Every structure is written in structure tokens, then in C-alpha cells.
PDB file of C-alpha atoms in Angstrom:
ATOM      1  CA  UNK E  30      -5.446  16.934  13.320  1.00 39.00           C
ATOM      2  CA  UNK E  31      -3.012  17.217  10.281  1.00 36.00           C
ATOM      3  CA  UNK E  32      -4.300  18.925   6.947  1.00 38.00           C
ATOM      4  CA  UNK E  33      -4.427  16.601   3.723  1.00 39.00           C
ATOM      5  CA  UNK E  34      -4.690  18.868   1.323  1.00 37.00           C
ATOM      6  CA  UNK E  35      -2.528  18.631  -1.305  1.00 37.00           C
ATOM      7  CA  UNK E  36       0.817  21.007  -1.537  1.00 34.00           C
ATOM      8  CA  UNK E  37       2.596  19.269  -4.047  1.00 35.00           C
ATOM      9  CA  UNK E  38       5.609  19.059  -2.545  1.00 36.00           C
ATOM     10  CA  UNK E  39       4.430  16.272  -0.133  1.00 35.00           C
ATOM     11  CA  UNK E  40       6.233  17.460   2.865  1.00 36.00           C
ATOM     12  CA  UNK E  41       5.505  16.525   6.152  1.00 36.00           C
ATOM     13  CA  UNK E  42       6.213  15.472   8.924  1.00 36.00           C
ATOM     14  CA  UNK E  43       7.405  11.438   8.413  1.00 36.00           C
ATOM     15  CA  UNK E  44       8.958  10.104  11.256  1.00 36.00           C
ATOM     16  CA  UNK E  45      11.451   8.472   8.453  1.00 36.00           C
ATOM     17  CA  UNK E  46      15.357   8.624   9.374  1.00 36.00           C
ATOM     18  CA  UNK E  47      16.196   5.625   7.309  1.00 36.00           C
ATOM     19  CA  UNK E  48      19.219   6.043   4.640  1.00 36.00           C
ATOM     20  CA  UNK E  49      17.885   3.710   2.236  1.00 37.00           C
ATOM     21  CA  UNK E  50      16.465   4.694  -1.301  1.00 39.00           C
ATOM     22  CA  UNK E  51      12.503   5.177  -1.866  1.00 43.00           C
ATOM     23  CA  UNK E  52      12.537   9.024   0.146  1.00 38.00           C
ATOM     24  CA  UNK E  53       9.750   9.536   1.835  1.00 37.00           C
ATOM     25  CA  UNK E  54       8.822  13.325   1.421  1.00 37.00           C
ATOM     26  CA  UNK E  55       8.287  13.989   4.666  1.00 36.00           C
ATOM     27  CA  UNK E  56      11.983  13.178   6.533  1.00 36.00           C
ATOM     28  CA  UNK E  57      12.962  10.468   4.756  1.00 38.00           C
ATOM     29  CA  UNK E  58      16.296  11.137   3.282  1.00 37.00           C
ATOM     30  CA  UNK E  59      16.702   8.523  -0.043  1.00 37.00           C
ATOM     31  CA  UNK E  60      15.377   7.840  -3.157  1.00 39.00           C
ATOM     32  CA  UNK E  61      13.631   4.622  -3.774  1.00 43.00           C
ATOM     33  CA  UNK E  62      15.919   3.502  -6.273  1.00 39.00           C
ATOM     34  CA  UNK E  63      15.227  -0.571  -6.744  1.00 40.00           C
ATOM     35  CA  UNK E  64      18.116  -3.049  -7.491  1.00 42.00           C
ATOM     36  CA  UNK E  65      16.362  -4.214 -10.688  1.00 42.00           C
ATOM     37  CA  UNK E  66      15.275  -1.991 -14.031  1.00 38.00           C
ATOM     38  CA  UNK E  67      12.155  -2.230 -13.746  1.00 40.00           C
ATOM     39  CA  UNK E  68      11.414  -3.783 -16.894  1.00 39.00           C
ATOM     40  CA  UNK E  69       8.626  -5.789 -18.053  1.00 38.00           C
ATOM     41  CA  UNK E  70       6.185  -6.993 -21.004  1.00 35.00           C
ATOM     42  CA  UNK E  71       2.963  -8.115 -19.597  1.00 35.00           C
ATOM     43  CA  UNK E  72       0.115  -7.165 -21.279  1.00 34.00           C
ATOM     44  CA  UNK E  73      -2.591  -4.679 -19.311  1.00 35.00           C
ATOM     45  CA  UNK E  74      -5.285  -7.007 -18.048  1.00 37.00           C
ATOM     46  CA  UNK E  75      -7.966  -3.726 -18.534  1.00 39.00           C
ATOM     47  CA  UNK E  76      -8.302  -0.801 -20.455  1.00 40.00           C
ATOM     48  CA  UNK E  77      -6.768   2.504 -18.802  1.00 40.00           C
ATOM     49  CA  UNK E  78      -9.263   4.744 -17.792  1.00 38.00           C
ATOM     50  CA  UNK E  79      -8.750   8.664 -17.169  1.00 38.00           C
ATOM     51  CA  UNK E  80      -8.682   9.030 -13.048  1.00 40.00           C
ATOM     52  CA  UNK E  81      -8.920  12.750 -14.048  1.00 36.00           C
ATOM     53  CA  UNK E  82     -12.117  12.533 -15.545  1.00 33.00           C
ATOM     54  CA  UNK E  83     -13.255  10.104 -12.400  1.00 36.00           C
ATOM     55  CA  UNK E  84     -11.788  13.036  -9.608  1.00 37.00           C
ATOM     56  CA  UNK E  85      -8.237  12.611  -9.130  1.00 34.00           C
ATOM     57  CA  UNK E  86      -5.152  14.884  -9.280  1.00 31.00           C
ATOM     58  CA  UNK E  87      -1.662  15.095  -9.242  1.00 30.00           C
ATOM     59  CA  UNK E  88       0.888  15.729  -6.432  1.00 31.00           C
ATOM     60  CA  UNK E  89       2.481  13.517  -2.773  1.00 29.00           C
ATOM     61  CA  UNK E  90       0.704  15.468   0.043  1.00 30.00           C
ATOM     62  CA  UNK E  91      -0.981  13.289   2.725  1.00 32.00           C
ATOM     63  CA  UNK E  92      -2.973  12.710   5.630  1.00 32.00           C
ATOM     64  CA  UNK E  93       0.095  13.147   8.899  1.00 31.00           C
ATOM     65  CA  UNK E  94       0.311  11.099  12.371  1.00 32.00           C
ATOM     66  CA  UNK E  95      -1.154   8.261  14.204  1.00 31.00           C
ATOM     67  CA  UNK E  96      -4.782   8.838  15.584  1.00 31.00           C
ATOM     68  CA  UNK E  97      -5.245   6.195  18.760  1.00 32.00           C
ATOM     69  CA  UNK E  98      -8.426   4.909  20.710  1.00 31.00           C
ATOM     70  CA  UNK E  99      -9.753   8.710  20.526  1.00 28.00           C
ATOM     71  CA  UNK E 100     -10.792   8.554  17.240  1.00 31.00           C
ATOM     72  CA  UNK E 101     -12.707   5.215  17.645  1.00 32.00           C
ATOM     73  CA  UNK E 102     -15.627   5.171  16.361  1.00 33.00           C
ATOM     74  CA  UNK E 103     -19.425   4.634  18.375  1.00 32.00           C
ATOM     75  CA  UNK E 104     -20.391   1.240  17.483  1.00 31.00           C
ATOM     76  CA  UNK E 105     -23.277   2.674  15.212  1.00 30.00           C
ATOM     77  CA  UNK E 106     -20.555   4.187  13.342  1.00 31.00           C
ATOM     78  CA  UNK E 107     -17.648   1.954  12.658  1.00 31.00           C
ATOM     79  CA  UNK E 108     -17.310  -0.236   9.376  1.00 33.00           C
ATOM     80  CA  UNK E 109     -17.740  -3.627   9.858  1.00 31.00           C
ATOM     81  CA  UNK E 110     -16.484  -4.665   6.231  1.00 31.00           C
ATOM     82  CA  UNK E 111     -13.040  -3.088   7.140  1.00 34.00           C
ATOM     83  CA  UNK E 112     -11.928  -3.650  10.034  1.00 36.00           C
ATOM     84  CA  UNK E 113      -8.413  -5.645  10.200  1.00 37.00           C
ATOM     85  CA  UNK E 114      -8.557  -9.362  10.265  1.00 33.00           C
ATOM     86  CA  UNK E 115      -7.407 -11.271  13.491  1.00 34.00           C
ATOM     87  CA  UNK E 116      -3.984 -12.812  12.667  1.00 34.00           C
ATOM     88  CA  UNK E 117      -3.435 -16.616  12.341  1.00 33.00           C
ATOM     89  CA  UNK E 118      -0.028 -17.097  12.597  1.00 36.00           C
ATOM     90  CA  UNK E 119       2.216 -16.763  15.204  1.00 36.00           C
ATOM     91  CA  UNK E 120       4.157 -13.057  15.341  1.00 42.00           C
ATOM     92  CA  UNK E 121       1.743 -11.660  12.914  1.00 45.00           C
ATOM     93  CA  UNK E 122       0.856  -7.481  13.468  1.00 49.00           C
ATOM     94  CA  UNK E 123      -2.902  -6.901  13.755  1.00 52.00           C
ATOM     95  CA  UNK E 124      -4.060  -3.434  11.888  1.00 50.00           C
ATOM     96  CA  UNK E 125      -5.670  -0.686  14.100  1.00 54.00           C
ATOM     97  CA  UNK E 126      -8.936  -0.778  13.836  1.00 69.00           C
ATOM     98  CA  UNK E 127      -9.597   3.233  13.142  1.00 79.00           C
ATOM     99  CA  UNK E 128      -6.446   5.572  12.722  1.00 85.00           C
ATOM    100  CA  UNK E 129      -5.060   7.814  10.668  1.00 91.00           C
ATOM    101  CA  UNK E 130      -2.541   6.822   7.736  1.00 94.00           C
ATOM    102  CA  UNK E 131       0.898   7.615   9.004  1.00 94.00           C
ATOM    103  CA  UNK E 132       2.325   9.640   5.465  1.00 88.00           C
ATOM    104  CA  UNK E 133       5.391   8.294   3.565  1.00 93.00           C
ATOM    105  CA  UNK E 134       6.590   9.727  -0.226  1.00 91.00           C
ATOM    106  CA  UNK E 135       5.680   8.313  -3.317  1.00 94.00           C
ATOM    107  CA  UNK E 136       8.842   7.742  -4.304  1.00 91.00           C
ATOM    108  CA  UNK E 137      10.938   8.112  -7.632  1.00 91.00           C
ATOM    109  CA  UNK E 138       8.281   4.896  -9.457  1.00 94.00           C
ATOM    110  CA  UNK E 139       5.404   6.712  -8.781  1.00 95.00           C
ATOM    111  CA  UNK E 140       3.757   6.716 -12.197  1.00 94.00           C
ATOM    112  CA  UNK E 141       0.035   7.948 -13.243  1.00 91.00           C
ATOM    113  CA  UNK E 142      -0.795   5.719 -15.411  1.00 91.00           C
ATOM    114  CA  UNK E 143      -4.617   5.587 -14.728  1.00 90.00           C
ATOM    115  CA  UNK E 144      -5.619   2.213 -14.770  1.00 96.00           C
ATOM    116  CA  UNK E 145      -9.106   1.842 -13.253  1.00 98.00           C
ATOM    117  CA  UNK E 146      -8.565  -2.499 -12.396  1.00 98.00           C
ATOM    118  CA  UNK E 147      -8.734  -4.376  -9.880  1.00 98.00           C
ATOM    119  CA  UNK E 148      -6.294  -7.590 -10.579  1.00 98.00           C
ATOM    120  CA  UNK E 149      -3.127  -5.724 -10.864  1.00 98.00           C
ATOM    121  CA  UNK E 150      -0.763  -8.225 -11.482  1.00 98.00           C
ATOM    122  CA  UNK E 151      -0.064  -8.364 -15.162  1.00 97.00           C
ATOM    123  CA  UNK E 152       1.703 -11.203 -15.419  1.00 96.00           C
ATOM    124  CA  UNK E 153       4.033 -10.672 -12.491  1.00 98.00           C
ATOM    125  CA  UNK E 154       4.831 -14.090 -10.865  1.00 98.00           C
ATOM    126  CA  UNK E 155       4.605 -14.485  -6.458  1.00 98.00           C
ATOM    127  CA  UNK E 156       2.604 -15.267  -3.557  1.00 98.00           C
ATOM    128  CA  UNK E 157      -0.786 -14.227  -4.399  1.00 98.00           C
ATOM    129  CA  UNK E 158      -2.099 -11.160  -2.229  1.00 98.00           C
ATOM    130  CA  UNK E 159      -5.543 -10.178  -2.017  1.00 98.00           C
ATOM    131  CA  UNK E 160      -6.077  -6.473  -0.427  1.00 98.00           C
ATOM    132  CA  UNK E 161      -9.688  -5.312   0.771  1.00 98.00           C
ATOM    133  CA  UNK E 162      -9.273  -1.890   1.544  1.00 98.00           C
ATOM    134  CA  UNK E 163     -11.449   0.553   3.475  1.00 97.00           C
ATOM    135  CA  UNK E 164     -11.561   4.008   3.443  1.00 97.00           C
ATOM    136  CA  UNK E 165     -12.701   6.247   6.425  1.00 97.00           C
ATOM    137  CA  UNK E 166     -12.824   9.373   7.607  1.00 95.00           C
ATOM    138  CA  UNK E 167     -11.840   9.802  11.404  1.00 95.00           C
ATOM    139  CA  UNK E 168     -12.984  12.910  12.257  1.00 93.00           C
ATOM    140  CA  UNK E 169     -16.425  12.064  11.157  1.00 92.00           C
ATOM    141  CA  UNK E 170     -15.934   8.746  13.291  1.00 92.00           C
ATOM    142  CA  UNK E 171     -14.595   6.814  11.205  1.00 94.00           C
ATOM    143  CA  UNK E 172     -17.608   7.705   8.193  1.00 95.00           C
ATOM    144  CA  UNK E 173     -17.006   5.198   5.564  1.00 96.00           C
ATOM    145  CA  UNK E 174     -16.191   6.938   2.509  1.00 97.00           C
ATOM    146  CA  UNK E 175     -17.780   6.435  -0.894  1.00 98.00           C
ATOM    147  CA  UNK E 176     -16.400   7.284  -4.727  1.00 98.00           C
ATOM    148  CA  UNK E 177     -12.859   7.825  -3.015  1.00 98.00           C
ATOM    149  CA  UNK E 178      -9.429   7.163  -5.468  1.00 98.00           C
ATOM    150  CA  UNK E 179      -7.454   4.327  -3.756  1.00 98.00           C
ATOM    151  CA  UNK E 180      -3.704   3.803  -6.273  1.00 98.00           C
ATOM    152  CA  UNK E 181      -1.575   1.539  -5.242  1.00 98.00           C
ATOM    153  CA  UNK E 182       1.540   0.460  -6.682  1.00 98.00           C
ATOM    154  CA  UNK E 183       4.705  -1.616  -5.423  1.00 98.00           C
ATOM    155  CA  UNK E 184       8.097  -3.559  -6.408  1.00 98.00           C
ATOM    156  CA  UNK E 185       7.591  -7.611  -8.192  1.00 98.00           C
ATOM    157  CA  UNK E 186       9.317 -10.763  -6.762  1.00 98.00           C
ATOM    158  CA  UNK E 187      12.563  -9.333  -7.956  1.00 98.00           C
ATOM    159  CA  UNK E 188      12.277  -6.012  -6.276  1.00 97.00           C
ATOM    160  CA  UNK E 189      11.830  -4.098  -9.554  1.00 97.00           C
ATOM    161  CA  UNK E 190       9.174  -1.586 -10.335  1.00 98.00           C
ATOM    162  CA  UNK E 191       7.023  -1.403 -13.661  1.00 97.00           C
ATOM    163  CA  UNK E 192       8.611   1.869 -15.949  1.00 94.00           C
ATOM    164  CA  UNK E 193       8.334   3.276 -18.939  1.00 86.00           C
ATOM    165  CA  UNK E 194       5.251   1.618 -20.624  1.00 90.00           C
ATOM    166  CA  UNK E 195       4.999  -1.003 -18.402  1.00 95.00           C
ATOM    167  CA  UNK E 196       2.152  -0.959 -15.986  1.00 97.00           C
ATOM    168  CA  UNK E 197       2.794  -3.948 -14.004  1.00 98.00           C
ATOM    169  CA  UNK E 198       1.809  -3.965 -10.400  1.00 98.00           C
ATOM    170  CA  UNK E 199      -0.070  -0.508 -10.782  1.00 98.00           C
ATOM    171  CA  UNK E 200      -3.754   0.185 -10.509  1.00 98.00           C
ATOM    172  CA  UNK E 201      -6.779   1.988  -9.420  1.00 98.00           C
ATOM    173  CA  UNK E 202     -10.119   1.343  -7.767  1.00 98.00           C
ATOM    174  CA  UNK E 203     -13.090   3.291  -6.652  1.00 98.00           C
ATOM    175  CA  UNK E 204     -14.448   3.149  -3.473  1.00 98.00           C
ATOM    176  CA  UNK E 205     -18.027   1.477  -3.043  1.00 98.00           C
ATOM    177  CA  UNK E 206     -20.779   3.071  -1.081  1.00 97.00           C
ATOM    178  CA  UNK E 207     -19.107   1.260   2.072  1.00 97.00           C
ATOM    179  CA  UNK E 208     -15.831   2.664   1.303  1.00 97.00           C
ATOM    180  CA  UNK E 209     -14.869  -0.670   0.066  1.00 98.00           C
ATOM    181  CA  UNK E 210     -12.505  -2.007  -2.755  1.00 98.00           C
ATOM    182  CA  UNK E 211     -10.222  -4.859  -3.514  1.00 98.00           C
ATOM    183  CA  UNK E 212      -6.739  -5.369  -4.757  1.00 98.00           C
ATOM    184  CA  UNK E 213      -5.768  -8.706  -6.109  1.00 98.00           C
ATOM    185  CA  UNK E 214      -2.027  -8.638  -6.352  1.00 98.00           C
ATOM    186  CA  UNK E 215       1.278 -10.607  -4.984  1.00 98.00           C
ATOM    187  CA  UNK E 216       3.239 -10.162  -2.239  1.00 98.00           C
ATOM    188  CA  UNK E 217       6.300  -7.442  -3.155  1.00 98.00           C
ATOM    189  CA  UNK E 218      10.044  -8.175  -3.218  1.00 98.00           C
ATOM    190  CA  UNK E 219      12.898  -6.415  -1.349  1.00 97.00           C
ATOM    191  CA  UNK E 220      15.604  -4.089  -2.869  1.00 93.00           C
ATOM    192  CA  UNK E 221      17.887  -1.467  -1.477  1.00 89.00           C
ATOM    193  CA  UNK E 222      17.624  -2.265   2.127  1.00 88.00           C
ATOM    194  CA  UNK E 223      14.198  -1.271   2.823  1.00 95.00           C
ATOM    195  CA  UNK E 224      11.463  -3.122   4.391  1.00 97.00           C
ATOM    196  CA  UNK E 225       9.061  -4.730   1.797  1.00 98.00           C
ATOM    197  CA  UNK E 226       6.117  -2.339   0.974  1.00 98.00           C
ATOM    198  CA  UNK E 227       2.972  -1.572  -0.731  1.00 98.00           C
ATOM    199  CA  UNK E 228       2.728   2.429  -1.724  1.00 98.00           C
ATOM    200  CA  UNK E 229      -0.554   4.266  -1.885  1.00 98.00           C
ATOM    201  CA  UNK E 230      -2.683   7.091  -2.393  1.00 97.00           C
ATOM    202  CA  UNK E 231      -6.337   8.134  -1.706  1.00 98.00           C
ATOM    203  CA  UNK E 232      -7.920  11.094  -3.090  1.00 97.00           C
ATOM    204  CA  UNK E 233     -11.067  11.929  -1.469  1.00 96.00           C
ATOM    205  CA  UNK E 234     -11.812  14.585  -4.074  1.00 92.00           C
ATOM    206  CA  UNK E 235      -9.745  16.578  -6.736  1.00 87.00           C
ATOM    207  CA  UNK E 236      -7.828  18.658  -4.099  1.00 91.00           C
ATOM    208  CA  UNK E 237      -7.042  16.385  -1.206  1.00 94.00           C
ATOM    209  CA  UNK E 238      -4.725  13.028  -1.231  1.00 95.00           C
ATOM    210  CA  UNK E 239      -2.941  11.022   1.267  1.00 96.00           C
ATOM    211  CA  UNK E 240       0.313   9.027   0.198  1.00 97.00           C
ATOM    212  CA  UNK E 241       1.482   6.144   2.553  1.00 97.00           C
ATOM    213  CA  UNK E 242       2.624   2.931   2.663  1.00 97.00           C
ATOM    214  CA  UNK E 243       1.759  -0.533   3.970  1.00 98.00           C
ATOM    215  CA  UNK E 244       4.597  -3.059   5.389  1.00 98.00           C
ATOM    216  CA  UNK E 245       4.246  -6.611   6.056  1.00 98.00           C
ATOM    217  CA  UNK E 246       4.915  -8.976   9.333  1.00 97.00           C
ATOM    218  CA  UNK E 247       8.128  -9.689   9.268  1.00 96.00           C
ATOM    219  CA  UNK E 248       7.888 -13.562  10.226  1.00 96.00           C
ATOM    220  CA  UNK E 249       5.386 -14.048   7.413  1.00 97.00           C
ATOM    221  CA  UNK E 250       7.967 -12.618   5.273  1.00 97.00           C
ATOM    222  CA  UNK E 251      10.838 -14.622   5.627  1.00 96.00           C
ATOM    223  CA  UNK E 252       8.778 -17.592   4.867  1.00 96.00           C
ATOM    224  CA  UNK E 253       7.216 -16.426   1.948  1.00 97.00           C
ATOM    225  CA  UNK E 254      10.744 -15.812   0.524  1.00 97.00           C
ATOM    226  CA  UNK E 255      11.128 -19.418   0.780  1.00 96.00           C
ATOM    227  CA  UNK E 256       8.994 -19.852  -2.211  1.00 97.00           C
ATOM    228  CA  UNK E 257       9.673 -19.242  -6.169  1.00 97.00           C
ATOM    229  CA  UNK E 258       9.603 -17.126  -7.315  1.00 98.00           C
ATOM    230  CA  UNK E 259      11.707 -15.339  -4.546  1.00 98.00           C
ATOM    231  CA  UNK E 260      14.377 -17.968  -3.994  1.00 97.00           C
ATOM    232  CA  UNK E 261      16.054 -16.629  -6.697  1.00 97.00           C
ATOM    233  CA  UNK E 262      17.723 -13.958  -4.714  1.00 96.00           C
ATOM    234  CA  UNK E 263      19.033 -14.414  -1.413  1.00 95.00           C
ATOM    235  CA  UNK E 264      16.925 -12.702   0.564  1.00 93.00           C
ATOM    236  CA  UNK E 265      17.982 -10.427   3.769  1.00 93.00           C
ATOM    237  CA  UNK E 266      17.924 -12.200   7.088  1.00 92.00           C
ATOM    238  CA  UNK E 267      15.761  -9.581   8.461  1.00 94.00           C
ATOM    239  CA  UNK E 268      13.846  -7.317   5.772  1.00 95.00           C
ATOM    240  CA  UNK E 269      11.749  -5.086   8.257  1.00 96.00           C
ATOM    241  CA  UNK E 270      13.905  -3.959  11.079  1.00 89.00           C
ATOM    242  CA  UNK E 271      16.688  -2.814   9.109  1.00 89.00           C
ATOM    243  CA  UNK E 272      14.753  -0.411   7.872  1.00 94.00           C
ATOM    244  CA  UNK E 273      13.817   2.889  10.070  1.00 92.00           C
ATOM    245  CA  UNK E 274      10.759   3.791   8.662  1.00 93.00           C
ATOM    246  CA  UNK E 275       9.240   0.524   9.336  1.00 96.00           C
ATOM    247  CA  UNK E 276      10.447   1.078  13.323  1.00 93.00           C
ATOM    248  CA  UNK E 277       8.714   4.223  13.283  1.00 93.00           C
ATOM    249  CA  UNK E 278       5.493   3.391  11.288  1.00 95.00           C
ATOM    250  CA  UNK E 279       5.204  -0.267  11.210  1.00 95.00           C
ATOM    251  CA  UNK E 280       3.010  -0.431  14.189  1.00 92.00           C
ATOM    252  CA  UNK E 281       0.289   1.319  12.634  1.00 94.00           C
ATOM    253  CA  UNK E 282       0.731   0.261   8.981  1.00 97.00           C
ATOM    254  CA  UNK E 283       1.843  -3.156   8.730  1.00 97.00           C
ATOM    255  CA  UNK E 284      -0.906  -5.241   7.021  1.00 97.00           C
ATOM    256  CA  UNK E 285      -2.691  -8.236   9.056  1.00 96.00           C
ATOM    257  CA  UNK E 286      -1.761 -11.403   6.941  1.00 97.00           C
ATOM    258  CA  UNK E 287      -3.971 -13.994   6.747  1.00 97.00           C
ATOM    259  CA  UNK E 288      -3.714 -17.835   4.423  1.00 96.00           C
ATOM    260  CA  UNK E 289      -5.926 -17.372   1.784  1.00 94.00           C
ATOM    261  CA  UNK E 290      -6.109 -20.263  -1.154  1.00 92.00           C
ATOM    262  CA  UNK E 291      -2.488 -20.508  -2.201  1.00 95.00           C
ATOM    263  CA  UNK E 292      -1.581 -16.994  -0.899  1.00 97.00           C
ATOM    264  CA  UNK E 293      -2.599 -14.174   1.552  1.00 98.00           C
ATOM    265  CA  UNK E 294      -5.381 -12.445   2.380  1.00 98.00           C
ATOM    266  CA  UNK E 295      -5.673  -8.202   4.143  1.00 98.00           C
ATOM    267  CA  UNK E 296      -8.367  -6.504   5.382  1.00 97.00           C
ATOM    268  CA  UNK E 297      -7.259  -2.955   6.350  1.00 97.00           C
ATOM    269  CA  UNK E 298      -9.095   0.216   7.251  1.00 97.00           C
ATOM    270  CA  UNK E 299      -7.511   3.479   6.086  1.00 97.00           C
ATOM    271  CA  UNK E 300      -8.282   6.424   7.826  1.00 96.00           C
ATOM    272  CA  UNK E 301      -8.078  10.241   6.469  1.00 96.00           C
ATOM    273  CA  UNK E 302      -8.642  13.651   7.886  1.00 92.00           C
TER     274      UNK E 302
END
């Protein structure tokens, strides 16, 4: 089973060949450079709060390959709270239930910013996204994990990333005693030819991370670009599958989509060595 401790560097062993931007450290080969600036003026919805002082570090190492049915865990063991919700629409990708988190880079908009929130979106008009995240550890069958870092951080409508002072779109949360937290966010754009994606990072402790990404269902995705505030770009005919990191991860990290209110709804366990 791959080691997540941190190196730094965030090599790995990625099964990205894809010649987009938005590298992933391990064999992607670009940089993750959006279409837009990145600009924007929302105001932060909660006060920043020091991760360092919580338990995180710095640095793009992860948790490597895809863990199958071995790693299930006994039925006494497994979280209940986040296992993958059953799609409802046609095409949709249903989560595994227990696996490892396939690593990707953090990119070039990686920024640590520190903001312990949950509502993440600043501001930042789209189709609302709610994300209820668990964290596990598989080779402790699937152990829920407790007081765990979970970052995430991803592209607006318009497919640019928050820079500079701008914190759009970026935030922490603390896992629960169930290994539990929530995300309330909107669904990404697309830029430079890559599949639509959510980046993230969970640090168990102060020495130990895991950087991936999540992708979405492709049908869902061409019809949420139907609706402002997407429609003001043309969007690609098909976002995932020209992308080659998507072919190679997409599998085991696309998020299970589900209506919720005016928007979507994911439930997703993420499992770590």
C-alpha cells in the first residue's frame, strides 16, 4: 500500500498523460493554467483561522492507487454516514464505497489561505453543490477518521480560480468524530481542456497529506452548463473524456450527483493509507 507521507515534491505515481494545464505531480505533464484571471471581490463569509495551529502543513504528497473490494470493510466497520449516494439520473458514476484516493497535483492555484468555513462560495454565482465528505482509513478497514484537515478548492462558473487576496471557492473543515464534514459550494467551470474538477487535500496529522481530485458525470455536466451562469461561454461538447486524467481516474473519483433543492447534492467516502 502506497506511503502518504509528505515529500514535498508530490511525486508519484499519477496515471495522468493528459497535455492540458493543471500538472498533476505525479505524471501529469501541464500546468493548470485557467482561461480566466482569477479575479474576484467577494467578501470572506468567515474569519480565517490558522490550519497550522489546528495540525496542518505544507507540501502536494498523497495517498497513491486504487484499493478494490479487498479493502472493504466488515460490516461492523464501515461508515454508514459516507458511503456514496445511489445515482438518480440516467449515466450518472456511483462512488466506491471504500478505496483509496487515486493522487493528482495541486496545481499552480493552490493557495493556503486557511480558512476554517464551511460555505465556500463567497459570492461566486452557479449550480449550488453541497459536498459531505468522509474520511477513512483503509488499512484499518475503512476506520472513520476524526480531527482530520479536508481543503478543497476549485475553478467558478467562468473557469477562473480565486488569487491574490481573493479567497473565493477555498476553504477548510475539520473532520467530526465520524470523519464527517460538509462543503456547501457550486458546481466548477471548465478551462484549458480539462475535465471539470474539485482539488483536495487531507492531512491526517502534521506530517501526512493526500492531494487528489474529484470529477463529475459527464451527462450531468452538459446539462448543468445549460444554466446561467455558464451559458455565457460555450461550453465543450464533451468536458470529461477529452481529458486523460479523467480516463484514468474518473472511475474511482468522479462524484455521485444527486438533485438537491435547486442544485446537487455528494456523498463521498475518501479513503487514506
Amino acid at each position: 500500500m502506497a506511503d502518504n507521507t509528505n515529500t514535498g515534491s508530490g511525486s508519484g505515481s499519477g496515471a495522468s498523460t493528459g497535455t492540458g494545464t493543471d500538472a498533476s505531480t505525479g505524471a501529469g505533464t501541464g500546468t493548470d493554467a485557467g482561461t480566466g484571471a482569477g479575479a474576484g471581490t467577494g467578501a470572506v463569509s468567515s474569519p480565517a483561522t490558522s490550519r497550522r495551529a489546528l495540525l496542518l502543513a505544507a507540501g502536494t504528497a498523497g495517498a497513491a492507487a486504487v484499493l478494490a473490494g479487498a479493502c472493504a470493510a466488515p460490516a461492523t466497520t464501515r461508515p454508514t454516514a459516507g458511503q456514496p449516494s445511489a445515482p438518480t439520473t440516467a449515466g450518472t458514476t456511483t462512488a466506491p464505497a471504500c478505496v483509496l484516493a487515486v493522487r493528482a497535483g495541486a496545481g499552480p492555484y493552490y493557495l493556503d489561505v486557511g480558512l476554517i468555513r464551511s460555505d465556500i462560495t463567497q459570492g461566486r454565482d452557479g449550480v449550488p453543490l453541497r459536498l459531505d465528505l468522509t474520511v477513512v482509513r483503509v488499512p484499518d478497514g475503512c476506520r472513520p477518521l476524526a480531527a482530520a484537515g479536508v481543503e478543497v478548492w476549485h475553478a467558478d462558473a467562468a473557469g477562473n480560480y480565486s488569487t491574490g487576496k481573493d479567497t473565493f471557492l477555498r476553504g477548510t473543515q475539520i473532520t467530526d468524530h465520524t470523519g464527517r464534514c460538509v462543503f456547501h459550494t457550486i458546481v466548477p467551470g471548465w478551462y484549458a481542456g480539462l475535465a471539470p474538477h474539485i482539488h483536495f487535500k487531507v492531512r491526517p496529522d502534521t506530517h501526512t497529506e493526500t492531494t487528489s481530485q474529484f470529477f463529475f458525470p459527464e451527462d450531468l455536466l452538459t446539462k448543468i452548463y445549460t444554466r446561467p451562469p455558464y451559458t455565457r461561454r460555450t461550453p465543450p461538447a464533451h468536458p470529461n473524456t477529452r481529458d486523460s486524467r479523467y480516463r484514468a481516474a474518473g472511475t474511482t473519483m468522479t462524484l455521485p450527483l444527486t438533485p438537491h433543492h435547486n442544485g446537487y447534492h455528494a456523498t463521498y467516502t475518501i479513503g487514506i493509507t
